Amino acid sequence: MDNRQFNTEPLWKMFMFIVNIFIAGVLLLFGYFVLEKPIQDYINQPSYSAEQLEEMTRNRAIQRSKERSENWDLVEKGIHLKTGLKADPNLQIVIGACTSCHSAKLITQNRATRSGWKNMIVWMQKTQGLGDLGYNEPIILDYLAKHYSPKEVGRRASLDPEAIEWYILNLDQ
Amino acid sequence: MINNRRKFIKQSLLASLATSLGSNIVFGKNIPFGMELVGLSETTSSFPGKSELLSVLNDRPINIETPAHLLNDKLTPNDLFFVRNNGIPPVNIDPNKWSLEISGESAASNKTYSLNELKSNFENISYNITLECGGNGRKEFNPPAKGNQWTTGAVGCVKWTGVRLKDVLNDVGIKSDAVYIGYYGADSHLSGSPDKDAISRGVPIAKALEKESMIAWAMNDQDIPLLNGHPLRLVFGGYPASCSGKWLKKIVIRDQVHDGQKMKGSSYRTPCKPVAPGAKVNEEDMCIIENMPVKSLISYPKTGATINLDQQLPIAGHAWTSSKEITKMEYSIDFGMNWLACRLSKSDNKYAWQHFEAEVNFPEKGYYEVWARATDIDGNTQPMLLPGWNPKGYLNNACHRIAIKVL
């Protein structure tokens, strides 16, 4: 081993040690800035009971409904808020032809093929005083068949466990 | 719930770490998908005399149904009773000026009674009678049928007070050629046209003369709610509720099958002969619905209940039929492989629903469905699958079921 090398190595090591500590410090500081809020959030996360959680989600849902009804001529997530109908370039034609006589819910809750919807229009014309829809009829039928066609569910649909609101049944009373 | 909460916290931590500094972590971000939809469907509109807990299927005309778990009372409270309107209800009703006209080809005379005359001239009677919309359960038909997509809640049973229809008809006089009665109400057609009735249906004369067929002014000892026909309506147990005309102004005794609004075409009719699902049926091959099928509903607990394996689950509900009475009520937790008996109450009178109860034990943890099945004195029972498909989606009396988790 060379004497010079012998003397300088501890110095070099010490220098690297300080640099490392400095880098670690900076990283820690940086990490602290980045992670402080999420960590605080996690630590401060109140422990809610099942009921409180349910209430919070419910309130949130109600709040959203309210916001919707205040802005109900808007389209959100592809739904025209005022009518509940699916957004579409031809939506206004459908609204004009259908909802002056009946609720849009009569459309949104029903499902039919194009010819099924055609039969309903014929029925309304024969019995409910609906007039000739003229060149709007194919536009309306296209809209209905596109957005409100049936799904195949067989002889009886299964219950949908995802759609059920699960709750703990209190049997103590 | 515990699982949900864990999931919730896990999700919020992930969301926190994944979001950039400074953005607000809102719990709302973690609301499970589907919650909003539930929120939307819970959007309530107030209707006079009706609870906001009812589900609104249609607001023009007003059609609102009762969630199964809100039908747990022995007699359905007035504010929870479903509404099936065909037109626009009358406004500014004055019961003191209300009158009922009886006429028609087969009426021996024409008479008009004030509401007070009806109350004082005829024996006042009360019956507990179940009314169910002919289209209750329509939502489940496949291919789908048009109309209000009722799930299970277009039914209720209340104490009706009024007079026997037959007493009033006999007072007017019924000619021997009478075959049908038809009603007219004070509601108006949706289009606003004064030339059109919203609905004008009726029943065969034999049904009209049954002792439980009545003209009623009270529901559970209170005025009938506006939306259910205040101040006067018909009540026919066992027939589609559309026969029980509301805001009753006139009854016609007919020498032919009544041909009023929604008596003809395919309204309240099913194919005279069974047809394949989706079949096209000509109007002349459609027959008027008379008796409604045997049916039942689990009203307790609400679907989605979670219990522990060491707990017994009490269930309760009602069963009804157009025949004399329900004689057997059963439940199954294994999709019909085994049926176990429920306790069943006696019928108060014909057409009153009967109540059932049972305590259910589950063999192990897991997902279950409790299915209920009623059988009447004539041996009629409920199918587990949908009964015969029909173009307008009437008469679905398939077994009701609720989902249960055992932890």
Coordinates of C-alpha atoms in Angstrom, one line a residue:
Chain A
M1 CA 0.0 0.0 0.0
D2 CA 1.2 3.5 -0.9
N3 CA 1.5 6.0 1.9
R4 CA -0.3 8.8 0.0
Q5 CA -3.1 6.5 -0.7
F6 CA -3.2 5.3 2.8
N7 CA -3.6 9.0 4.0
T8 CA -6.2 10.2 1.5
E9 CA -8.6 7.3 1.6
P10 CA -10.2 8.1 5.0
L11 CA -10.6 11.7 3.9
W12 CA -12.3 10.6 0.7
K13 CA -14.6 8.2 2.7
M14 CA -15.5 10.9 5.1
F15 CA -16.3 13.3 2.3
M16 CA -18.5 10.7 0.6
F17 CA -20.1 10.0 4.0
I18 CA -21.1 13.7 4.4
V19 CA -22.3 13.9 0.8
N20 CA -24.4 10.8 1.3
I21 CA -25.9 12.2 4.5
F22 CA -26.7 15.4 2.7
I23 CA -28.3 13.6 -0.2
A24 CA -30.3 11.5 2.2
G25 CA -31.4 14.6 4.1
V26 CA -32.5 16.3 0.9
L27 CA -34.4 13.1 -0.2
L28 CA -36.0 12.9 3.2
L29 CA -37.0 16.5 3.1
F30 CA -38.3 16.1 -0.4
G31 CA -40.2 12.9 0.6
Y32 CA -41.6 14.8 3.6
F33 CA -43.0 17.5 1.4
V34 CA -44.4 15.1 -1.1
L35 CA -45.9 12.6 1.3
E36 CA -46.8 14.8 4.3
K37 CA -50.4 15.4 3.2
P38 CA -51.3 11.9 2.2
I39 CA -49.7 10.6 5.4
Q40 CA -51.4 13.1 7.5
D41 CA -54.6 12.3 5.8
Y42 CA -54.1 8.7 6.5
I43 CA -53.2 9.3 10.1
N44 CA -56.0 11.7 10.6
Q45 CA -58.5 9.5 8.7
P46 CA -61.3 9.4 11.2
S47 CA -62.6 5.8 11.9
Y48 CA -66.1 5.9 10.7
S49 CA -68.7 3.4 11.7
A50 CA -70.6 1.6 9.0
E51 CA -73.6 3.8 9.6
Q52 CA -71.6 7.0 9.3
L53 CA -70.0 5.8 6.1
E54 CA -73.4 5.0 4.8
E55 CA -74.7 8.4 5.7
M56 CA -71.7 10.1 4.1
T57 CA -72.2 8.3 0.9
R58 CA -75.9 9.0 1.0
N59 CA -75.4 12.7 1.6
R60 CA -72.9 12.8 -1.2
A61 CA -75.5 11.1 -3.5
I62 CA -78.2 13.6 -2.4
Q63 CA -75.8 16.5 -2.9
R64 CA -75.1 15.3 -6.4
S65 CA -78.8 14.9 -7.2
K66 CA -79.3 18.5 -6.0
E67 CA -76.5 19.8 -8.1
R68 CA -78.0 17.9 -11.0
S69 CA -81.5 19.3 -10.6
E70 CA -80.0 22.8 -10.4
N71 CA -78.2 22.3 -13.7
W72 CA -80.8 20.0 -15.2
D73 CA -80.6 21.3 -18.8
L74 CA -77.0 20.1 -19.0
V75 CA -75.6 16.8 -20.2
E76 CA -73.5 14.8 -17.7
K77 CA -71.9 11.4 -18.4
G78 CA -74.0 11.1 -21.6
I79 CA -77.3 11.8 -19.9
H80 CA -79.4 14.8 -20.5
L81 CA -80.2 15.9 -16.9
K82 CA -83.6 17.4 -17.5
T83 CA -85.1 14.4 -19.1
G84 CA -82.8 11.6 -18.2
L85 CA -82.5 10.7 -21.9
K86 CA -79.2 9.6 -23.4
A87 CA -77.4 12.5 -25.1
D88 CA -77.4 12.3 -28.9
P89 CA -77.2 14.8 -31.8
N90 CA -80.9 14.1 -32.4
L91 CA -82.0 14.3 -28.8
Q92 CA -84.0 17.5 -29.2
I93 CA -86.1 16.0 -32.0
V94 CA -86.9 13.1 -29.6
I95 CA -87.7 15.4 -26.8
G96 CA -89.9 17.5 -29.0
A97 CA -91.9 14.6 -30.4
C98 CA -92.2 12.5 -27.3
T99 CA -92.2 14.5 -24.1
S100 CA -95.0 17.0 -24.9
C101 CA -97.5 14.2 -24.2
H102 CA -95.7 11.9 -21.7
S103 CA -92.8 11.7 -19.3
A104 CA -89.4 10.8 -20.7
K105 CA -89.4 8.1 -18.0
L106 CA -91.7 6.2 -20.3
I107 CA -88.8 6.0 -22.7
T108 CA -85.9 5.5 -20.3
Q109 CA -87.5 2.7 -18.4
N110 CA -88.5 0.7 -21.5
R111 CA -86.5 -1.4 -23.9
A112 CA -87.4 -2.5 -27.4
T113 CA -86.0 -3.2 -30.8
R114 CA -86.5 -0.7 -33.6
S115 CA -89.7 -2.5 -34.8
G116 CA -90.9 -2.7 -31.2
W117 CA -90.5 1.1 -30.8
K118 CA -92.2 1.5 -34.2
N119 CA -95.2 -0.6 -32.9
M120 CA -95.4 1.8 -29.9
I121 CA -95.5 4.8 -32.1
V122 CA -98.3 3.1 -34.2
W123 CA -100.2 2.4 -31.0
M124 CA -99.9 6.0 -29.8
Q125 CA -101.0 7.2 -33.2
K126 CA -104.0 4.8 -33.2
T127 CA -105.2 5.3 -29.7
Q128 CA -103.5 8.2 -28.0
G129 CA -103.8 11.0 -30.6
L130 CA -100.2 11.1 -31.8
G131 CA -99.9 12.6 -35.2
D132 CA -97.7 11.7 -38.2
L133 CA -94.0 12.1 -37.2
G134 CA -93.0 12.7 -40.9
Y135 CA -89.3 12.7 -41.7
N136 CA -88.6 12.7 -38.0
E137 CA -89.9 9.2 -37.5
P138 CA -86.8 7.3 -38.8
I139 CA -84.6 9.7 -36.8
I140 CA -86.5 9.0 -33.6
L141 CA -86.6 5.2 -34.3
D142 CA -82.8 5.2 -34.9
Y143 CA -82.3 7.1 -31.6
L144 CA -84.6 4.7 -29.6
A145 CA -83.1 1.5 -31.2
K146 CA -79.6 2.8 -30.6
H147 CA -80.0 3.8 -26.9
Y148 CA -82.9 1.8 -25.6
S149 CA -82.7 -1.7 -27.1
P150 CA -83.4 -4.8 -25.0
K151 CA -80.8 -7.0 -23.3
E152 CA -81.1 -10.8 -23.3
V153 CA -81.8 -12.0 -19.8
G154 CA -83.4 -15.5 -20.5
R155 CA -86.5 -16.8 -18.8
R156 CA -85.7 -14.9 -15.6
A157 CA -82.8 -12.6 -14.7
S158 CA -80.6 -13.4 -11.7
L159 CA -80.5 -11.0 -8.8
D160 CA -77.6 -8.7 -9.3
P161 CA -75.4 -8.9 -6.1
E162 CA -73.5 -5.8 -7.2
A163 CA -76.7 -3.7 -7.4
I164 CA -78.0 -4.7 -4.0
E165 CA -77.4 -2.3 -1.1
W166 CA -76.0 -4.7 1.5
Y167 CA -76.5 -3.8 5.1
I168 CA -76.1 -5.5 8.5
L169 CA -79.5 -6.6 9.8
N170 CA -79.9 -5.7 13.5
L171 CA -81.7 -8.7 15.0
D172 CA -81.4 -7.6 18.7
Q173 CA -84.6 -5.8 19.0
Chain B
M1 CA -69.8 -3.4 6.0
I2 CA -66.5 -4.2 7.7
N3 CA -65.1 -5.3 4.4
N4 CA -66.5 -2.2 2.7
R5 CA -64.8 0.0 5.2
R6 CA -61.5 -1.7 4.8
K7 CA -61.8 -1.4 1.1
F8 CA -62.8 2.2 1.5
I9 CA -59.7 3.0 3.6
K10 CA -57.5 1.1 1.3
Q11 CA -58.8 2.9 -1.7
S12 CA -58.4 6.3 -0.1
L13 CA -54.8 5.6 0.8
L14 CA -54.0 4.5 -2.7
A15 CA -55.8 7.5 -4.1
S16 CA -53.9 9.8 -1.7
L17 CA -50.5 8.4 -2.7
A18 CA -51.4 8.5 -6.4
T19 CA -52.6 12.0 -6.4
S20 CA -50.2 14.9 -6.9
L21 CA -49.4 17.3 -4.1
G22 CA -52.0 19.9 -3.4
S23 CA -55.0 18.2 -4.9
N24 CA -57.8 17.7 -2.4
I25 CA -58.5 14.2 -1.5
V26 CA -62.2 14.0 -1.2
F27 CA -64.0 11.0 0.1
G28 CA -66.4 11.4 -2.8
K29 CA -63.7 10.1 -5.2
N30 CA -64.0 6.7 -3.5
I31 CA -67.7 6.3 -3.5
P32 CA -68.2 2.9 -5.0
F33 CA -69.4 2.9 -8.6
G34 CA -73.2 2.6 -8.6
M35 CA -73.8 4.8 -5.6
E36 CA -74.6 7.7 -7.7
L37 CA -77.1 5.7 -9.6
V38 CA -78.8 4.7 -6.4
G39 CA -78.7 8.4 -5.5
L40 CA -80.4 9.3 -8.7
S41 CA -83.1 6.8 -8.4
E42 CA -83.8 8.0 -4.9
T43 CA -84.4 11.5 -6.3
T44 CA -87.8 12.1 -4.9
S45 CA -90.6 14.3 -6.0
S46 CA -93.4 15.0 -3.6
F47 CA -96.8 13.8 -4.5
P48 CA -99.8 14.8 -2.4
G49 CA -100.5 12.3 0.3
K50 CA -97.6 10.0 -0.7
S51 CA -94.4 9.1 1.0
E52 CA -91.1 10.2 -0.6
L53 CA -89.8 6.7 0.0
L54 CA -91.9 5.4 -2.9
S55 CA -90.3 4.8 -6.3
V56 CA -91.4 7.1 -9.1
L57 CA -91.7 5.2 -12.4
N58 CA -93.5 7.9 -14.2
D59 CA -94.5 11.4 -13.4
R60 CA -96.9 12.1 -16.3
P61 CA -99.1 10.2 -15.7
I62 CA -98.1 9.6 -12.0
N63 CA -97.1 6.0 -11.4
I64 CA -95.3 5.2 -8.2
E65 CA -94.7 1.9 -6.6
T66 CA -93.9 0.7 -3.1
P67 CA -90.5 -1.0 -2.3
A68 CA -91.1 -4.5 -0.9
H69 CA -89.8 -3.7 2.5
L70 CA -92.2 -0.8 3.0
L71 CA -95.2 -3.2 2.5
N72 CA -94.6 -4.9 5.9
D73 CA -97.7 -3.5 7.6
K74 CA -100.7 -5.8 7.9
L75 CA -102.7 -3.1 6.2
T76 CA -100.7 -0.8 3.9
P77 CA -100.6 2.8 5.2
N78 CA -102.3 5.3 2.8
D79 CA -99.1 7.2 2.1
L80 CA -97.4 4.0 1.0
F81 CA -100.1 2.7 -1.3
F82 CA -99.0 2.6 -4.9
V83 CA -100.4 4.9 -7.6
R84 CA -101.2 3.9 -11.1
N85 CA -102.8 6.8 -12.9
N86 CA -103.7 6.8 -16.6
G87 CA -104.6 10.4 -16.9
I88 CA -104.6 13.7 -15.0
P89 CA -106.4 13.6 -11.6
P90 CA -109.2 16.1 -11.1
V91 CA -108.6 19.3 -9.1
N92 CA -110.7 21.3 -6.6
I93 CA -112.7 18.3 -5.5
D94 CA -115.7 19.1 -3.3
P95 CA -117.0 15.9 -1.7
N96 CA -120.2 17.7 -0.7
K97 CA -121.0 18.4 -4.4
W98 CA -119.8 15.0 -5.6
S99 CA -122.4 12.9 -7.4
L100 CA -122.5 9.4 -8.9
E101 CA -124.7 8.7 -11.9
I102 CA -125.9 5.1 -12.7
S103 CA -127.2 4.6 -16.2
G104 CA -126.7 2.5 -19.3
E105 CA -128.7 0.3 -21.8
S106 CA -129.3 -2.4 -19.1
A107 CA -130.1 0.0 -16.3
A108 CA -133.9 -0.1 -15.5
S109 CA -133.7 3.6 -14.6
N110 CA -131.2 6.5 -14.5
K111 CA -130.3 7.6 -11.0
T112 CA -127.9 10.1 -9.5
Y113 CA -126.7 9.9 -5.9
S114 CA -124.9 12.5 -3.9
L115 CA -122.0 11.2 -1.9
N116 CA -124.0 11.8 1.2
E117 CA -127.0 9.9 -0.2
L118 CA -124.7 6.9 -0.9
K119 CA -123.5 7.0 2.7
S120 CA -127.0 7.2 4.2
N121 CA -129.2 5.2 1.8
F122 CA -127.1 2.0 1.7
E123 CA -125.6 -0.3 4.3
N124 CA -122.0 0.8 5.0
I125 CA -119.5 -2.0 4.9
S126 CA -115.7 -2.4 5.3
Y127 CA -113.5 -5.1 3.7
N128 CA -109.7 -5.5 3.7
I129 CA -109.1 -5.9 0.0
T130 CA -105.8 -6.3 -1.9
L131 CA -105.5 -4.3 -5.1
E132 CA -102.8 -5.1 -7.5
C133 CA -102.0 -3.6 -10.9
G134 CA -102.3 -6.1 -13.8
G135 CA -98.8 -5.1 -14.9
N136 CA -97.1 -5.6 -11.5
G137 CA -93.8 -7.4 -12.2
R138 CA -93.8 -6.3 -15.9
K139 CA -90.1 -5.3 -15.6
E140 CA -89.0 -9.0 -15.6
F141 CA -90.6 -10.0 -18.9
N142 CA -88.3 -10.9 -21.7
P143 CA -88.6 -9.7 -24.4
P144 CA -89.5 -6.6 -22.6
A145 CA -93.1 -5.3 -22.7
K146 CA -93.9 -1.7 -23.0
G147 CA -95.4 0.3 -20.3
N148 CA -94.6 1.2 -16.7
Q149 CA -91.8 -1.1 -15.6
W150 CA -93.3 -2.2 -12.3
T151 CA -91.1 -4.4 -10.2
T152 CA -93.0 -5.8 -7.2
G153 CA -94.6 -2.8 -5.6
A154 CA -97.9 -2.2 -7.5
V155 CA -99.8 -3.9 -4.8
G156 CA -101.3 -3.1 -1.4
C157 CA -104.0 -4.1 0.9
V158 CA -106.1 -1.6 2.9
K159 CA -109.4 -1.5 4.7
W160 CA -111.9 0.0 2.3
T161 CA -115.2 1.5 3.6
G162 CA -118.2 2.2 1.4
V163 CA -121.3 0.5 0.1
R164 CA -121.8 -2.7 -1.9
L165 CA -122.0 -2.0 -5.6
K166 CA -124.8 -4.5 -6.0
D167 CA -127.0 -2.6 -3.5
V168 CA -126.7 0.5 -5.6
L169 CA -127.1 -1.4 -8.9
N170 CA -130.2 -3.1 -7.5
D171 CA -131.6 0.2 -6.4
V172 CA -131.4 1.4 -9.9
G173 CA -132.6 -1.9 -11.4
I174 CA -130.6 -4.3 -13.5
K175 CA -132.2 -5.5 -16.7
S176 CA -131.9 -9.2 -17.5
D177 CA -129.7 -8.6 -20.5
A178 CA -127.0 -6.9 -18.5
V179 CA -123.5 -8.4 -19.1
Y180 CA -121.0 -5.8 -17.9
I181 CA -120.6 -2.6 -16.0
G182 CA -118.3 0.2 -17.0
Y183 CA -117.1 3.3 -15.1
Y184 CA -116.2 6.9 -15.9
G185 CA -114.1 9.0 -13.7
A186 CA -113.3 12.7 -13.3
D187 CA -109.7 12.3 -14.4
S188 CA -108.8 13.7 -17.8
H189 CA -106.8 12.3 -20.7
L190 CA -103.1 13.1 -20.8
S191 CA -103.4 14.9 -24.1
G192 CA -105.9 17.3 -22.4
S193 CA -108.5 16.4 -24.9
P194 CA -112.0 16.6 -23.4
D195 CA -113.3 14.1 -25.9
K196 CA -111.1 11.3 -24.5
D197 CA -111.4 9.4 -21.3
A198 CA -108.1 8.6 -19.5
I199 CA -109.5 5.2 -18.7
S200 CA -113.0 3.7 -18.6
R201 CA -112.9 0.0 -17.8
G202 CA -115.3 -2.3 -16.0
V203 CA -116.1 -5.9 -14.9
P204 CA -118.6 -8.6 -15.9
I205 CA -122.0 -8.2 -14.2
A206 CA -121.4 -11.3 -12.0
K207 CA -118.2 -9.7 -10.6
A208 CA -120.1 -6.5 -10.0
L209 CA -122.7 -8.3 -7.9
E210 CA -120.1 -10.1 -5.6
K211 CA -120.6 -9.1 -2.0
E212 CA -117.0 -7.8 -1.8
S213 CA -117.4 -5.5 -4.8
M214 CA -117.8 -2.0 -3.5
I215 CA -118.0 1.7 -4.0
A216 CA -115.6 3.1 -1.4
W217 CA -115.0 6.6 0.1
A218 CA -112.5 5.6 2.8
M219 CA -109.2 3.9 3.0
N220 CA -108.0 2.8 6.4
D221 CA -110.8 5.0 8.0
Q222 CA -109.4 8.1 6.3
D223 CA -110.4 9.9 3.1
I224 CA -109.0 8.1 0.1
P225 CA -105.8 9.9 -1.0
L226 CA -106.3 12.2 -4.0
L227 CA -104.1 10.1 -6.2
N228 CA -106.0 6.9 -5.2
G229 CA -109.3 8.3 -6.3
H230 CA -110.7 10.7 -3.7
P231 CA -113.6 11.1 -2.9
L232 CA -115.1 8.0 -4.5
R233 CA -113.9 4.9 -6.3
L234 CA -114.7 1.3 -7.2
V235 CA -112.9 -1.6 -5.5
F236 CA -112.9 -5.1 -7.1
G237 CA -110.6 -7.6 -5.3
G238 CA -108.9 -10.2 -7.4
Y239 CA -109.2 -8.3 -10.7
P240 CA -106.5 -6.0 -12.2
A241 CA -106.7 -2.8 -10.2
S242 CA -107.5 -0.9 -13.4
C243 CA -111.1 -2.2 -13.1
S244 CA -111.5 -0.3 -9.8
G245 CA -112.2 3.1 -11.3
K246 CA -111.1 6.2 -9.4
W247 CA -112.7 9.6 -9.0
L248 CA -115.9 7.7 -9.8
K249 CA -118.6 9.9 -11.5
K250 CA -120.7 7.4 -13.5
I251 CA -121.4 3.7 -13.8
V252 CA -123.0 2.3 -16.9
I253 CA -124.8 -1.1 -16.9
R254 CA -124.1 -2.5 -20.3
D255 CA -125.8 -5.1 -22.5
Q256 CA -122.4 -5.8 -24.1
V257 CA -118.8 -6.0 -22.9
H258 CA -117.9 -2.4 -21.9
D259 CA -116.0 -0.7 -24.8
G260 CA -114.5 2.3 -22.9
Q261 CA -110.9 3.5 -23.0
K262 CA -108.4 0.7 -22.4
M263 CA -111.0 -2.1 -22.6
K264 CA -110.1 -2.8 -26.3
G265 CA -107.0 -3.5 -28.3
S266 CA -104.3 -5.0 -26.2
S267 CA -104.8 -3.1 -23.0
Y268 CA -105.3 -5.3 -19.9
R269 CA -105.5 -8.3 -22.2
T270 CA -103.3 -11.4 -22.6
P271 CA -103.3 -13.8 -25.6
C272 CA -106.3 -16.1 -25.5
K273 CA -104.0 -19.0 -26.4
P274 CA -100.4 -19.3 -25.0
V275 CA -97.8 -17.8 -27.3
A276 CA -94.0 -18.0 -27.6
P277 CA -91.9 -15.2 -26.1
G278 CA -91.8 -12.3 -28.5
A279 CA -94.7 -13.5 -30.6
K280 CA -96.8 -11.0 -32.5
V281 CA -100.4 -11.4 -31.4
N282 CA -103.3 -9.9 -33.3
E283 CA -105.8 -7.8 -31.3
E284 CA -108.6 -10.2 -32.0
D285 CA -106.6 -13.0 -30.3
M286 CA -106.2 -11.0 -27.1
C287 CA -108.6 -11.7 -24.2
I288 CA -109.6 -9.4 -21.3
I289 CA -107.8 -10.3 -18.0
E290 CA -110.2 -11.2 -15.3
N291 CA -108.9 -13.1 -12.2
M292 CA -105.4 -12.3 -11.1
P293 CA -103.0 -15.2 -10.2
V294 CA -101.9 -16.3 -6.8
K295 CA -98.9 -14.3 -5.5
S296 CA -96.8 -13.4 -2.5
L297 CA -94.2 -10.9 -1.4
I298 CA -91.4 -11.0 1.2
S299 CA -91.7 -7.7 3.1
Y300 CA -89.2 -8.4 5.8
P301 CA -86.3 -8.2 5.8
K302 CA -85.3 -5.8 3.0
T303 CA -83.2 -7.5 0.4
G304 CA -79.4 -7.3 1.1
A305 CA -79.5 -8.2 4.7
T306 CA -76.3 -9.5 6.2
I307 CA -76.4 -11.7 9.4
N308 CA -74.1 -14.0 11.3
L309 CA -74.2 -17.7 11.0
D310 CA -75.3 -18.1 14.6
Q311 CA -78.4 -15.9 13.9
Q312 CA -81.8 -17.1 12.8
L313 CA -83.4 -14.9 10.1
P314 CA -87.0 -14.0 10.7
I315 CA -88.9 -13.4 7.5
A316 CA -92.4 -12.1 6.9
G317 CA -94.7 -11.1 4.1
H318 CA -98.1 -11.4 2.5
A319 CA -99.8 -13.7 0.1
W320 CA -103.0 -13.1 -2.0
T321 CA -105.2 -14.8 -4.5
S322 CA -108.4 -14.2 -6.5
S323 CA -109.7 -17.6 -5.3
K324 CA -111.1 -18.1 -1.8
E325 CA -107.9 -18.2 0.2
I326 CA -104.2 -19.0 0.4
T327 CA -103.8 -22.4 2.1
K328 CA -100.0 -23.0 2.0
M329 CA -97.0 -20.7 2.2
E330 CA -93.4 -22.0 1.8
Y331 CA -89.9 -20.7 1.5
S332 CA -86.7 -22.1 0.0
I333 CA -83.1 -21.1 0.6
D334 CA -81.7 -23.6 -2.0
F335 CA -83.4 -22.4 -5.2
G336 CA -86.4 -24.7 -4.8
M337 CA -84.7 -28.0 -4.0
N338 CA -86.4 -27.9 -0.6
W339 CA -89.5 -25.9 0.5
L340 CA -90.2 -25.3 4.1
A341 CA -93.5 -24.2 5.6
C342 CA -94.2 -20.7 6.9
R343 CA -96.9 -19.9 9.5
L344 CA -99.8 -18.4 7.6
S345 CA -102.6 -16.2 9.0
K346 CA -106.3 -16.7 8.2
S347 CA -107.9 -14.5 5.7
D348 CA -109.9 -11.5 7.1
N349 CA -112.3 -11.8 4.2
K350 CA -112.1 -12.8 0.6
Y351 CA -109.4 -10.8 -1.3
A352 CA -107.6 -9.7 1.9
W353 CA -104.0 -10.6 1.8
Q354 CA -102.8 -13.1 4.4
H355 CA -99.6 -12.7 6.4
F356 CA -96.8 -15.3 6.7
E357 CA -93.8 -15.6 8.9
A358 CA -90.9 -18.1 9.4
E359 CA -87.5 -18.3 11.0
V360 CA -84.8 -19.3 8.6
N361 CA -81.6 -21.2 9.6
F362 CA -78.7 -21.2 7.2
P363 CA -76.4 -24.2 7.2
E364 CA -73.1 -22.4 6.5
K365 CA -71.7 -19.0 5.6
G366 CA -72.3 -17.6 2.2
Y367 CA -74.7 -16.0 -0.3
Y368 CA -78.3 -17.1 -0.2
E369 CA -81.6 -16.1 -1.7
V370 CA -84.8 -16.6 0.2
W371 CA -87.6 -17.5 -2.2
A372 CA -91.3 -17.5 -1.2
R373 CA -94.1 -19.5 -2.8
A374 CA -97.9 -19.3 -2.1
T375 CA -100.5 -21.9 -2.9
D376 CA -104.2 -21.3 -2.8
I377 CA -107.1 -23.5 -2.0
D378 CA -107.6 -24.4 -5.6
G379 CA -104.0 -25.7 -5.8
N380 CA -102.8 -22.7 -7.9
T381 CA -99.2 -21.8 -7.0
Q382 CA -96.4 -19.6 -8.2
P383 CA -93.7 -20.4 -10.8
M384 CA -90.0 -19.8 -10.0
L385 CA -89.4 -18.7 -13.6
L386 CA -91.6 -16.1 -15.4
P387 CA -95.1 -17.3 -16.3
G388 CA -96.4 -17.2 -19.8
W389 CA -95.0 -14.4 -21.9
N390 CA -97.6 -11.9 -23.2
P391 CA -97.1 -8.8 -25.3
K392 CA -98.1 -6.3 -22.6
G393 CA -96.3 -8.0 -19.7
Y394 CA -99.2 -8.7 -17.4
L395 CA -99.7 -11.3 -14.7
N396 CA -96.2 -11.9 -13.6
N397 CA -96.6 -13.9 -10.4
A398 CA -93.2 -15.5 -10.3
C399 CA -91.9 -16.1 -6.8
H400 CA -90.4 -13.1 -5.0
R401 CA -86.9 -13.5 -3.7
I402 CA -84.5 -11.6 -1.5
A403 CA -80.7 -11.8 -1.2
I404 CA -79.0 -12.6 2.1
K405 CA -75.4 -12.9 3.2
V406 CA -74.4 -15.0 6.1
L407 CA -71.0 -14.1 7.7

